[in-house]
Amino acid sequence: MPTPDRPLRVLIVDDEPLARQRLLDLLEGREDIEVVGQATSGREAVEAIRTLQPDLVFLDVQMPGMTGLDVVREIGPERMPVTIFVTAYDQYALKAFEVAAIDYLLKPFDDERFEQALERARRLLKLREVEALRERLLQLLQDDRPAAPPKPSKYLERIAVEMRGQVRVIPVRQIDYITASGPYAELHVGDQVYVIREQMQTLEERLDPDLFIRIHRSAIVRIDLIDVLLRGAGGRYAVRLKNGVRLKVSRSRREALERRLGLHAG
């Protein structure tokens, strides 16, 4: 596609030397046009279009072997450069427009008719350039669009604790373990213990299972704090946390815990 810094690149396709020379003469001396190649057959035209990728092609219709219409079919109308058909037979005119030609020149054509066709091609290329710029601008705007805010987690991220006339907000990632105490749950955070009125079952369901695991009906622990799994006599199990705290593991939850610790496959 031509730009202000690049001339319009033109390919001339015609099996008649005089016809090619006629087009060369008409295009000669124009600073905004560069004739990048000539082809003398349909097959040459296909190769030239694919390799040179001109902006505009003057394409003869009647050529031995492969016609101009065959060239369009071979390349594909959607991939063809802007095309002006050149023909000595006006019955090809309608066919030319059916295959998306921008114009056609009926031989012999005069200079004025040539200028009209060339100006028509320039306008179409300008429209394509504007459309390409619009698409690039839209793409830039899309790329610059702020990322969508992260979806809120379906698990608890903080727990509010009411205490002595104030509300303390505890990030769940700071909780070492939770123990049950009647209808209450005790949140152990370092050396601090915060009491909330909440069922262990409810907490288990609302805490991220990637972070916490329930090891007993009265204990939930943060997985990354488990230091040692203790196997006692009589099938009793317990865990020792990195802070030295020991917590019982119930029989019904032992296998799930061992699986999370990588002691069982699957």
PDB file of C-alpha atoms in Angstrom:
ATOM      1  CA  MET A   1       0.000   0.000   0.000  1.00  0.00           C
ATOM      2  CA  PRO A   2       1.513   3.349  -0.970  1.00  0.00           C
ATOM      3  CA  THR A   3       2.389   5.855   1.732  1.00  0.00           C
ATOM      4  CA  PRO A   4       3.487   9.513   1.598  1.00  0.00           C
ATOM      5  CA  ASP A   5       7.070   8.194   1.627  1.00  0.00           C
ATOM      6  CA  ARG A   6       6.567   5.452  -0.945  1.00  0.00           C
ATOM      7  CA  PRO A   7       5.311   5.713  -4.531  1.00  0.00           C
ATOM      8  CA  LEU A   8       2.467   3.638  -5.877  1.00  0.00           C
ATOM      9  CA  ARG A   9       3.987   0.368  -7.152  1.00  0.00           C
ATOM     10  CA  VAL A  10       2.613  -0.723 -10.523  1.00  0.00           C
ATOM     11  CA  LEU A  11       2.796  -3.971 -12.461  1.00  0.00           C
ATOM     12  CA  ILE A  12       2.008  -4.053 -16.187  1.00  0.00           C
ATOM     13  CA  VAL A  13       0.728  -7.306 -17.678  1.00  0.00           C
ATOM     14  CA  ASP A  14       0.174  -7.643 -21.423  1.00  0.00           C
ATOM     15  CA  ASP A  15       1.420 -10.076 -24.052  1.00  0.00           C
ATOM     16  CA  GLU A  16       1.654  -7.294 -26.661  1.00  0.00           C
ATOM     17  CA  PRO A  17       4.902  -5.270 -26.503  1.00  0.00           C
ATOM     18  CA  LEU A  18       3.271  -2.176 -27.962  1.00  0.00           C
ATOM     19  CA  ALA A  19       0.501  -2.275 -25.385  1.00  0.00           C
ATOM     20  CA  ARG A  20       3.046  -2.521 -22.536  1.00  0.00           C
ATOM     21  CA  GLN A  21       5.044   0.349 -24.015  1.00  0.00           C
ATOM     22  CA  ARG A  22       1.897   2.450 -24.264  1.00  0.00           C
ATOM     23  CA  LEU A  23       1.276   2.051 -20.538  1.00  0.00           C
ATOM     24  CA  LEU A  24       4.942   2.672 -19.720  1.00  0.00           C
ATOM     25  CA  ASP A  25       4.842   5.913 -21.676  1.00  0.00           C
ATOM     26  CA  LEU A  26       1.724   7.064 -19.837  1.00  0.00           C
ATOM     27  CA  LEU A  27       3.250   6.280 -16.440  1.00  0.00           C
ATOM     28  CA  GLU A  28       6.714   7.648 -17.169  1.00  0.00           C
ATOM     29  CA  GLY A  29       7.850  10.693 -15.245  1.00  0.00           C
ATOM     30  CA  ARG A  30       5.307  10.464 -12.444  1.00  0.00           C
ATOM     31  CA  GLU A  31       7.054  10.871  -9.086  1.00  0.00           C
ATOM     32  CA  ASP A  32       4.307   9.092  -7.209  1.00  0.00           C
ATOM     33  CA  ILE A  33       4.408   5.976  -9.387  1.00  0.00           C
ATOM     34  CA  GLU A  34       7.038   3.255  -9.742  1.00  0.00           C
ATOM     35  CA  VAL A  35       6.663   0.531 -12.368  1.00  0.00           C
ATOM     36  CA  VAL A  36       8.056  -2.435 -10.485  1.00  0.00           C
ATOM     37  CA  GLY A  37       7.665  -5.030 -13.228  1.00  0.00           C
ATOM     38  CA  GLN A  38       6.186  -6.254 -16.457  1.00  0.00           C
ATOM     39  CA  ALA A  39       4.698  -9.624 -17.314  1.00  0.00           C
ATOM     40  CA  THR A  40       3.946 -11.001 -20.765  1.00  0.00           C
ATOM     41  CA  SER A  41       1.668 -13.876 -19.800  1.00  0.00           C
ATOM     42  CA  GLY A  42      -0.847 -14.864 -17.197  1.00  0.00           C
ATOM     43  CA  ARG A  43       1.560 -17.261 -15.522  1.00  0.00           C
ATOM     44  CA  GLU A  44       4.236 -14.563 -15.287  1.00  0.00           C
ATOM     45  CA  ALA A  45       1.619 -12.223 -13.875  1.00  0.00           C
ATOM     46  CA  VAL A  46       0.750 -14.643 -11.077  1.00  0.00           C
ATOM     47  CA  GLU A  47       4.406 -15.001 -10.113  1.00  0.00           C
ATOM     48  CA  ALA A  48       5.027 -11.247 -10.310  1.00  0.00           C
ATOM     49  CA  ILE A  49       2.003 -10.405  -8.172  1.00  0.00           C
ATOM     50  CA  ARG A  50       3.061 -12.903  -5.522  1.00  0.00           C
ATOM     51  CA  THR A  51       6.695 -11.813  -5.427  1.00  0.00           C
ATOM     52  CA  LEU A  52       6.484  -8.088  -6.120  1.00  0.00           C
ATOM     53  CA  GLN A  53       3.179  -7.436  -4.346  1.00  0.00           C
ATOM     54  CA  PRO A  54       2.333  -4.337  -6.394  1.00  0.00           C
ATOM     55  CA  ASP A  55      -0.301  -1.850  -5.304  1.00  0.00           C
ATOM     56  CA  LEU A  56      -1.848  -1.615  -8.770  1.00  0.00           C
ATOM     57  CA  VAL A  57      -1.820  -3.908 -11.780  1.00  0.00           C
ATOM     58  CA  PHE A  58      -2.798  -3.127 -15.341  1.00  0.00           C
ATOM     59  CA  LEU A  59      -3.949  -6.547 -16.478  1.00  0.00           C
ATOM     60  CA  ASP A  60      -4.631  -7.586 -20.047  1.00  0.00           C
ATOM     61  CA  VAL A  61      -7.639  -9.863 -20.358  1.00  0.00           C
ATOM     62  CA  GLN A  62      -6.868 -11.732 -23.564  1.00  0.00           C
ATOM     63  CA  MET A  63      -3.556 -13.536 -23.282  1.00  0.00           C
ATOM     64  CA  PRO A  64      -2.615 -16.960 -24.641  1.00  0.00           C
ATOM     65  CA  GLY A  65      -2.770 -19.767 -22.144  1.00  0.00           C
ATOM     66  CA  MET A  66      -3.908 -17.965 -19.041  1.00  0.00           C
ATOM     67  CA  THR A  67      -6.226 -14.971 -19.330  1.00  0.00           C
ATOM     68  CA  GLY A  68      -6.384 -12.014 -17.007  1.00  0.00           C
ATOM     69  CA  LEU A  69      -9.535 -13.444 -15.450  1.00  0.00           C
ATOM     70  CA  ASP A  70      -7.639 -16.688 -14.814  1.00  0.00           C
ATOM     71  CA  VAL A  71      -4.955 -14.661 -13.040  1.00  0.00           C
ATOM     72  CA  VAL A  72      -7.543 -13.216 -10.668  1.00  0.00           C
ATOM     73  CA  ARG A  73      -8.949 -16.675  -9.980  1.00  0.00           C
ATOM     74  CA  GLU A  74      -5.434 -18.028  -9.328  1.00  0.00           C
ATOM     75  CA  ILE A  75      -4.463 -15.256  -6.917  1.00  0.00           C
ATOM     76  CA  GLY A  76      -7.926 -14.904  -5.402  1.00  0.00           C
ATOM     77  CA  PRO A  77     -10.004 -11.694  -5.693  1.00  0.00           C
ATOM     78  CA  GLU A  78      -9.473 -10.833  -2.021  1.00  0.00           C
ATOM     79  CA  ARG A  79      -5.659 -10.961  -2.419  1.00  0.00           C
ATOM     80  CA  MET A  80      -5.458  -9.186  -5.770  1.00  0.00           C
ATOM     81  CA  PRO A  81      -3.873  -5.745  -5.937  1.00  0.00           C
ATOM     82  CA  VAL A  82      -6.096  -2.966  -7.188  1.00  0.00           C
ATOM     83  CA  THR A  83      -6.707  -4.064 -10.763  1.00  0.00           C
ATOM     84  CA  ILE A  84      -7.436  -2.186 -13.968  1.00  0.00           C
ATOM     85  CA  PHE A  85      -8.245  -4.539 -16.773  1.00  0.00           C
ATOM     86  CA  VAL A  86      -7.014  -3.681 -20.243  1.00  0.00           C
ATOM     87  CA  THR A  87      -8.891  -5.286 -23.111  1.00  0.00           C
ATOM     88  CA  ALA A  88      -9.730  -4.894 -26.763  1.00  0.00           C
ATOM     89  CA  TYR A  89     -13.118  -6.523 -26.264  1.00  0.00           C
ATOM     90  CA  ASP A  90     -15.843  -4.680 -24.419  1.00  0.00           C
ATOM     91  CA  GLN A  91     -17.708  -7.929 -23.682  1.00  0.00           C
ATOM     92  CA  TYR A  92     -15.111  -8.512 -20.989  1.00  0.00           C
ATOM     93  CA  ALA A  93     -15.990  -5.317 -19.189  1.00  0.00           C
ATOM     94  CA  LEU A  94     -18.880  -6.757 -17.186  1.00  0.00           C
ATOM     95  CA  LYS A  95     -16.873  -9.855 -16.420  1.00  0.00           C
ATOM     96  CA  ALA A  96     -14.008  -7.666 -15.205  1.00  0.00           C
ATOM     97  CA  PHE A  97     -16.202  -5.918 -12.657  1.00  0.00           C
ATOM     98  CA  GLU A  98     -17.609  -9.241 -11.535  1.00  0.00           C
ATOM     99  CA  VAL A  99     -14.096 -10.223 -10.437  1.00  0.00           C
ATOM    100  CA  ALA A 100     -13.625  -6.957  -8.545  1.00  0.00           C
ATOM    101  CA  ALA A 101     -11.704  -4.894 -11.089  1.00  0.00           C
ATOM    102  CA  ILE A 102     -11.659  -1.218 -10.169  1.00  0.00           C
ATOM    103  CA  ASP A 103     -11.901  -0.197 -13.815  1.00  0.00           C
ATOM    104  CA  TYR A 104     -11.150  -1.354 -17.322  1.00  0.00           C
ATOM    105  CA  LEU A 105      -9.516   0.294 -20.294  1.00  0.00           C
ATOM    106  CA  LEU A 106     -10.875  -0.569 -23.708  1.00  0.00           C
ATOM    107  CA  LYS A 107      -8.153  -0.548 -26.341  1.00  0.00           C
ATOM    108  CA  PRO A 108      -7.422   1.813 -27.913  1.00  0.00           C
ATOM    109  CA  PHE A 109      -7.956   4.232 -25.043  1.00  0.00           C
ATOM    110  CA  ASP A 110      -7.012   7.895 -24.938  1.00  0.00           C
ATOM    111  CA  ASP A 111      -4.990   9.721 -22.306  1.00  0.00           C
ATOM    112  CA  GLU A 112      -8.042  11.183 -20.606  1.00  0.00           C
ATOM    113  CA  ARG A 113      -9.641   7.787 -20.136  1.00  0.00           C
ATOM    114  CA  PHE A 114      -6.355   6.463 -18.738  1.00  0.00           C
ATOM    115  CA  GLU A 115      -6.144   9.332 -16.257  1.00  0.00           C
ATOM    116  CA  GLN A 116      -9.683   8.642 -15.102  1.00  0.00           C
ATOM    117  CA  ALA A 117      -8.867   5.006 -14.423  1.00  0.00           C
ATOM    118  CA  LEU A 118      -5.627   5.883 -12.659  1.00  0.00           C
ATOM    119  CA  GLU A 119      -7.323   8.469 -10.459  1.00  0.00           C
ATOM    120  CA  ARG A 120     -10.008   5.953  -9.579  1.00  0.00           C
ATOM    121  CA  ALA A 121      -7.305   3.509  -8.488  1.00  0.00           C
ATOM    122  CA  ARG A 122      -5.604   6.203  -6.397  1.00  0.00           C
ATOM    123  CA  ARG A 123      -8.857   6.974  -4.577  1.00  0.00           C
ATOM    124  CA  LEU A 124      -9.452   3.317  -3.798  1.00  0.00           C
ATOM    125  CA  LEU A 125      -5.918   2.868  -2.494  1.00  0.00           C
ATOM    126  CA  LYS A 126      -6.367   5.970  -0.352  1.00  0.00           C
ATOM    127  CA  LEU A 127      -9.555   4.521   1.110  1.00  0.00           C
ATOM    128  CA  ARG A 128      -7.750   1.260   1.825  1.00  0.00           C
ATOM    129  CA  GLU A 129      -4.958   3.194   3.514  1.00  0.00           C
ATOM    130  CA  VAL A 130      -7.456   5.051   5.689  1.00  0.00           C
ATOM    131  CA  GLU A 131      -9.179   1.796   6.571  1.00  0.00           C
ATOM    132  CA  ALA A 132      -5.837   0.192   7.450  1.00  0.00           C
ATOM    133  CA  LEU A 133      -4.968   3.165   9.661  1.00  0.00           C
ATOM    134  CA  ARG A 134      -8.362   2.928  11.345  1.00  0.00           C
ATOM    135  CA  GLU A 135      -7.847  -0.769  12.048  1.00  0.00           C
ATOM    136  CA  ARG A 136      -4.364  -0.126  13.474  1.00  0.00           C
ATOM    137  CA  LEU A 137      -5.744   2.637  15.679  1.00  0.00           C
ATOM    138  CA  LEU A 138      -8.496   0.368  16.974  1.00  0.00           C
ATOM    139  CA  GLN A 139      -5.899  -2.300  17.684  1.00  0.00           C
ATOM    140  CA  LEU A 140      -3.762   0.195  19.590  1.00  0.00           C
ATOM    141  CA  LEU A 141      -6.762   1.274  21.626  1.00  0.00           C
ATOM    142  CA  GLN A 142      -7.586  -2.319  22.439  1.00  0.00           C
ATOM    143  CA  ASP A 143      -3.984  -3.043  23.437  1.00  0.00           C
ATOM    144  CA  ASP A 144      -3.978   0.037  25.662  1.00  0.00           C
ATOM    145  CA  ARG A 145      -7.265  -0.843  27.329  1.00  0.00           C
ATOM    146  CA  PRO A 146      -6.811  -1.332  31.084  1.00  0.00           C
ATOM    147  CA  ALA A 147      -6.835  -4.943  32.082  1.00  0.00           C
ATOM    148  CA  ALA A 148     -10.067  -6.168  33.565  1.00  0.00           C
ATOM    149  CA  PRO A 149     -10.031  -6.085  37.359  1.00  0.00           C
ATOM    150  CA  PRO A 150      -9.336  -9.483  38.872  1.00  0.00           C
ATOM    151  CA  LYS A 151     -12.404 -11.435  39.811  1.00  0.00           C
ATOM    152  CA  PRO A 152     -12.982 -11.537  43.540  1.00  0.00           C
ATOM    153  CA  SER A 153     -12.008 -14.814  45.095  1.00  0.00           C
ATOM    154  CA  LYS A 154     -14.855 -17.084  46.080  1.00  0.00           C
ATOM    155  CA  TYR A 155     -12.914 -17.892  49.218  1.00  0.00           C
ATOM    156  CA  LEU A 156     -12.398 -15.795  52.311  1.00  0.00           C
ATOM    157  CA  GLU A 157      -9.462 -13.412  52.092  1.00  0.00           C
ATOM    158  CA  ARG A 158     -10.079 -11.594  55.362  1.00  0.00           C
ATOM    159  CA  ILE A 159     -12.005 -12.286  58.545  1.00  0.00           C
ATOM    160  CA  ALA A 160     -13.404  -9.454  60.649  1.00  0.00           C
ATOM    161  CA  VAL A 161     -13.101  -9.975  64.403  1.00  0.00           C
ATOM    162  CA  GLU A 162     -15.042  -7.827  66.852  1.00  0.00           C
ATOM    163  CA  MET A 163     -13.101  -7.199  70.031  1.00  0.00           C
ATOM    164  CA  ARG A 164     -13.360  -4.596  72.774  1.00  0.00           C
ATOM    165  CA  GLY A 165     -15.246  -1.997  70.796  1.00  0.00           C
ATOM    166  CA  GLN A 166     -13.257  -2.366  67.609  1.00  0.00           C
ATOM    167  CA  VAL A 167     -13.121  -4.597  64.578  1.00  0.00           C
ATOM    168  CA  ARG A 168      -9.818  -6.241  63.700  1.00  0.00           C
ATOM    169  CA  VAL A 169      -9.433  -7.430  60.107  1.00  0.00           C
ATOM    170  CA  ILE A 170      -7.361 -10.610  59.887  1.00  0.00           C
ATOM    171  CA  PRO A 171      -5.954 -11.663  56.489  1.00  0.00           C
ATOM    172  CA  VAL A 172      -6.568 -15.406  56.250  1.00  0.00           C
ATOM    173  CA  ARG A 173      -3.040 -15.979  54.960  1.00  0.00           C
ATOM    174  CA  GLN A 174      -1.777 -14.876  58.369  1.00  0.00           C
ATOM    175  CA  ILE A 175      -3.810 -17.522  60.206  1.00  0.00           C
ATOM    176  CA  ASP A 176      -1.662 -20.449  61.377  1.00  0.00           C
ATOM    177  CA  TYR A 177      -4.501 -22.733  62.408  1.00  0.00           C
ATOM    178  CA  ILE A 178      -8.050 -22.678  63.691  1.00  0.00           C
ATOM    179  CA  THR A 179      -9.484 -24.666  66.555  1.00  0.00           C
ATOM    180  CA  ALA A 180     -13.057 -25.152  67.690  1.00  0.00           C
ATOM    181  CA  SER A 181     -14.244 -24.031  71.111  1.00  0.00           C
ATOM    182  CA  GLY A 182     -17.918 -24.822  71.501  1.00  0.00           C
ATOM    183  CA  PRO A 183     -19.908 -22.565  69.179  1.00  0.00           C
ATOM    184  CA  TYR A 184     -16.800 -20.443  68.584  1.00  0.00           C
ATOM    185  CA  ALA A 185     -13.709 -20.747  66.448  1.00  0.00           C
ATOM    186  CA  GLU A 186     -10.312 -19.574  67.611  1.00  0.00           C
ATOM    187  CA  LEU A 187      -8.055 -18.054  64.982  1.00  0.00           C
ATOM    188  CA  HIS A 188      -4.411 -18.547  65.902  1.00  0.00           C
ATOM    189  CA  VAL A 189      -2.240 -15.861  64.351  1.00  0.00           C
ATOM    190  CA  GLY A 190       1.289 -16.025  65.684  1.00  0.00           C
ATOM    191  CA  ASP A 191       1.005 -15.453  69.401  1.00  0.00           C
ATOM    192  CA  GLN A 192      -2.478 -13.961  69.100  1.00  0.00           C
ATOM    193  CA  VAL A 193      -5.794 -15.758  69.341  1.00  0.00           C
ATOM    194  CA  TYR A 194      -8.956 -14.186  67.966  1.00  0.00           C
ATOM    195  CA  VAL A 195     -12.365 -15.628  68.723  1.00  0.00           C
ATOM    196  CA  ILE A 196     -15.255 -15.523  66.287  1.00  0.00           C
ATOM    197  CA  ARG A 197     -18.679 -17.105  66.405  1.00  0.00           C
ATOM    198  CA  GLU A 198     -18.460 -19.425  63.448  1.00  0.00           C
ATOM    199  CA  GLN A 199     -18.868 -23.125  62.764  1.00  0.00           C
ATOM    200  CA  MET A 200     -15.817 -25.111  61.669  1.00  0.00           C
ATOM    201  CA  GLN A 201     -17.802 -26.587  58.780  1.00  0.00           C
ATOM    202  CA  THR A 202     -18.599 -23.109  57.501  1.00  0.00           C
ATOM    203  CA  LEU A 203     -14.977 -22.021  57.779  1.00  0.00           C
ATOM    204  CA  GLU A 204     -13.765 -25.148  56.020  1.00  0.00           C
ATOM    205  CA  GLU A 205     -16.086 -24.443  53.113  1.00  0.00           C
ATOM    206  CA  ARG A 206     -15.095 -20.786  52.853  1.00  0.00           C
ATOM    207  CA  LEU A 207     -11.322 -21.142  53.196  1.00  0.00           C
ATOM    208  CA  ASP A 208      -9.185 -21.761  50.110  1.00  0.00           C
ATOM    209  CA  PRO A 209      -8.443 -25.521  50.036  1.00  0.00           C
ATOM    210  CA  ASP A 210      -5.084 -24.741  48.444  1.00  0.00           C
ATOM    211  CA  LEU A 211      -4.117 -22.964  51.664  1.00  0.00           C
ATOM    212  CA  PHE A 212      -5.931 -24.798  54.451  1.00  0.00           C
ATOM    213  CA  ILE A 213      -6.964 -28.330  55.289  1.00  0.00           C
ATOM    214  CA  ARG A 214      -9.206 -29.621  57.993  1.00  0.00           C
ATOM    215  CA  ILE A 215      -7.429 -32.382  59.881  1.00  0.00           C
ATOM    216  CA  HIS A 216      -9.911 -32.923  62.692  1.00  0.00           C
ATOM    217  CA  ARG A 217     -13.486 -31.937  63.484  1.00  0.00           C
ATOM    218  CA  SER A 218     -11.933 -29.304  65.768  1.00  0.00           C
ATOM    219  CA  ALA A 219      -8.856 -28.239  63.777  1.00  0.00           C
ATOM    220  CA  ILE A 220      -8.019 -26.565  60.470  1.00  0.00           C
ATOM    221  CA  VAL A 221      -4.375 -25.852  59.622  1.00  0.00           C
ATOM    222  CA  ARG A 222      -2.498 -23.848  57.037  1.00  0.00           C
ATOM    223  CA  ILE A 223      -0.872 -26.493  54.877  1.00  0.00           C
ATOM    224  CA  ASP A 224       2.462 -24.760  54.389  1.00  0.00           C
ATOM    225  CA  LEU A 225       2.996 -24.652  58.164  1.00  0.00           C
ATOM    226  CA  ILE A 226       2.859 -28.440  58.597  1.00  0.00           C
ATOM    227  CA  ASP A 227       6.354 -29.551  59.499  1.00  0.00           C
ATOM    228  CA  VAL A 228       6.026 -33.171  60.622  1.00  0.00           C
ATOM    229  CA  LEU A 229       3.366 -35.863  60.388  1.00  0.00           C
ATOM    230  CA  LEU A 230       3.511 -37.885  63.587  1.00  0.00           C
ATOM    231  CA  ARG A 231       2.371 -41.507  63.630  1.00  0.00           C
ATOM    232  CA  GLY A 232       1.687 -42.723  67.167  1.00  0.00           C
ATOM    233  CA  ALA A 233       0.705 -46.065  68.655  1.00  0.00           C
ATOM    234  CA  GLY A 234      -2.767 -47.420  67.971  1.00  0.00           C
ATOM    235  CA  GLY A 235      -3.094 -45.575  64.666  1.00  0.00           C
ATOM    236  CA  ARG A 236      -3.107 -42.163  66.239  1.00  0.00           C
ATOM    237  CA  TYR A 237      -1.872 -39.345  64.090  1.00  0.00           C
ATOM    238  CA  ALA A 238      -0.908 -35.765  64.701  1.00  0.00           C
ATOM    239  CA  VAL A 239       0.907 -32.942  62.952  1.00  0.00           C
ATOM    240  CA  ARG A 240       3.558 -30.695  64.330  1.00  0.00           C
ATOM    241  CA  LEU A 241       3.609 -27.214  62.867  1.00  0.00           C
ATOM    242  CA  LYS A 242       6.713 -25.189  62.225  1.00  0.00           C
ATOM    243  CA  ASN A 243       5.975 -23.181  65.361  1.00  0.00           C
ATOM    244  CA  GLY A 244       6.041 -26.378  67.424  1.00  0.00           C
ATOM    245  CA  VAL A 245       2.276 -26.660  67.962  1.00  0.00           C
ATOM    246  CA  ARG A 246       0.861 -30.205  67.817  1.00  0.00           C
ATOM    247  CA  LEU A 247      -2.619 -30.943  66.565  1.00  0.00           C
ATOM    248  CA  LYS A 248      -4.497 -34.227  66.352  1.00  0.00           C
ATOM    249  CA  VAL A 249      -5.419 -35.752  63.019  1.00  0.00           C
ATOM    250  CA  SER A 250      -8.631 -37.766  62.959  1.00  0.00           C
ATOM    251  CA  ARG A 251      -8.676 -41.187  61.287  1.00  0.00           C
ATOM    252  CA  SER A 252     -11.280 -40.079  58.786  1.00  0.00           C
ATOM    253  CA  ARG A 253      -9.100 -37.196  57.562  1.00  0.00           C
ATOM    254  CA  ARG A 254      -5.702 -38.857  57.686  1.00  0.00           C
ATOM    255  CA  GLU A 255      -5.725 -40.179  54.136  1.00  0.00           C
ATOM    256  CA  ALA A 256      -6.753 -36.818  52.686  1.00  0.00           C
ATOM    257  CA  LEU A 257      -3.969 -35.143  54.639  1.00  0.00           C
ATOM    258  CA  GLU A 258      -1.379 -37.668  53.508  1.00  0.00           C
ATOM    259  CA  ARG A 259      -2.517 -37.180  49.914  1.00  0.00           C
ATOM    260  CA  ARG A 260      -2.082 -33.429  50.227  1.00  0.00           C
ATOM    261  CA  LEU A 261       1.394 -33.984  51.651  1.00  0.00           C
ATOM    262  CA  GLY A 262       2.276 -36.179  48.698  1.00  0.00           C
ATOM    263  CA  LEU A 263       2.335 -39.455  50.602  1.00  0.00           C
ATOM    264  CA  HIS A 264      -0.306 -41.000  48.319  1.00  0.00           C
ATOM    265  CA  ALA A 265      -0.570 -40.831  44.584  1.00  0.00           C
ATOM    266  CA  GLY A 266      -3.880 -39.589  43.223  1.00  0.00           C
TER     267      GLY A 266
END
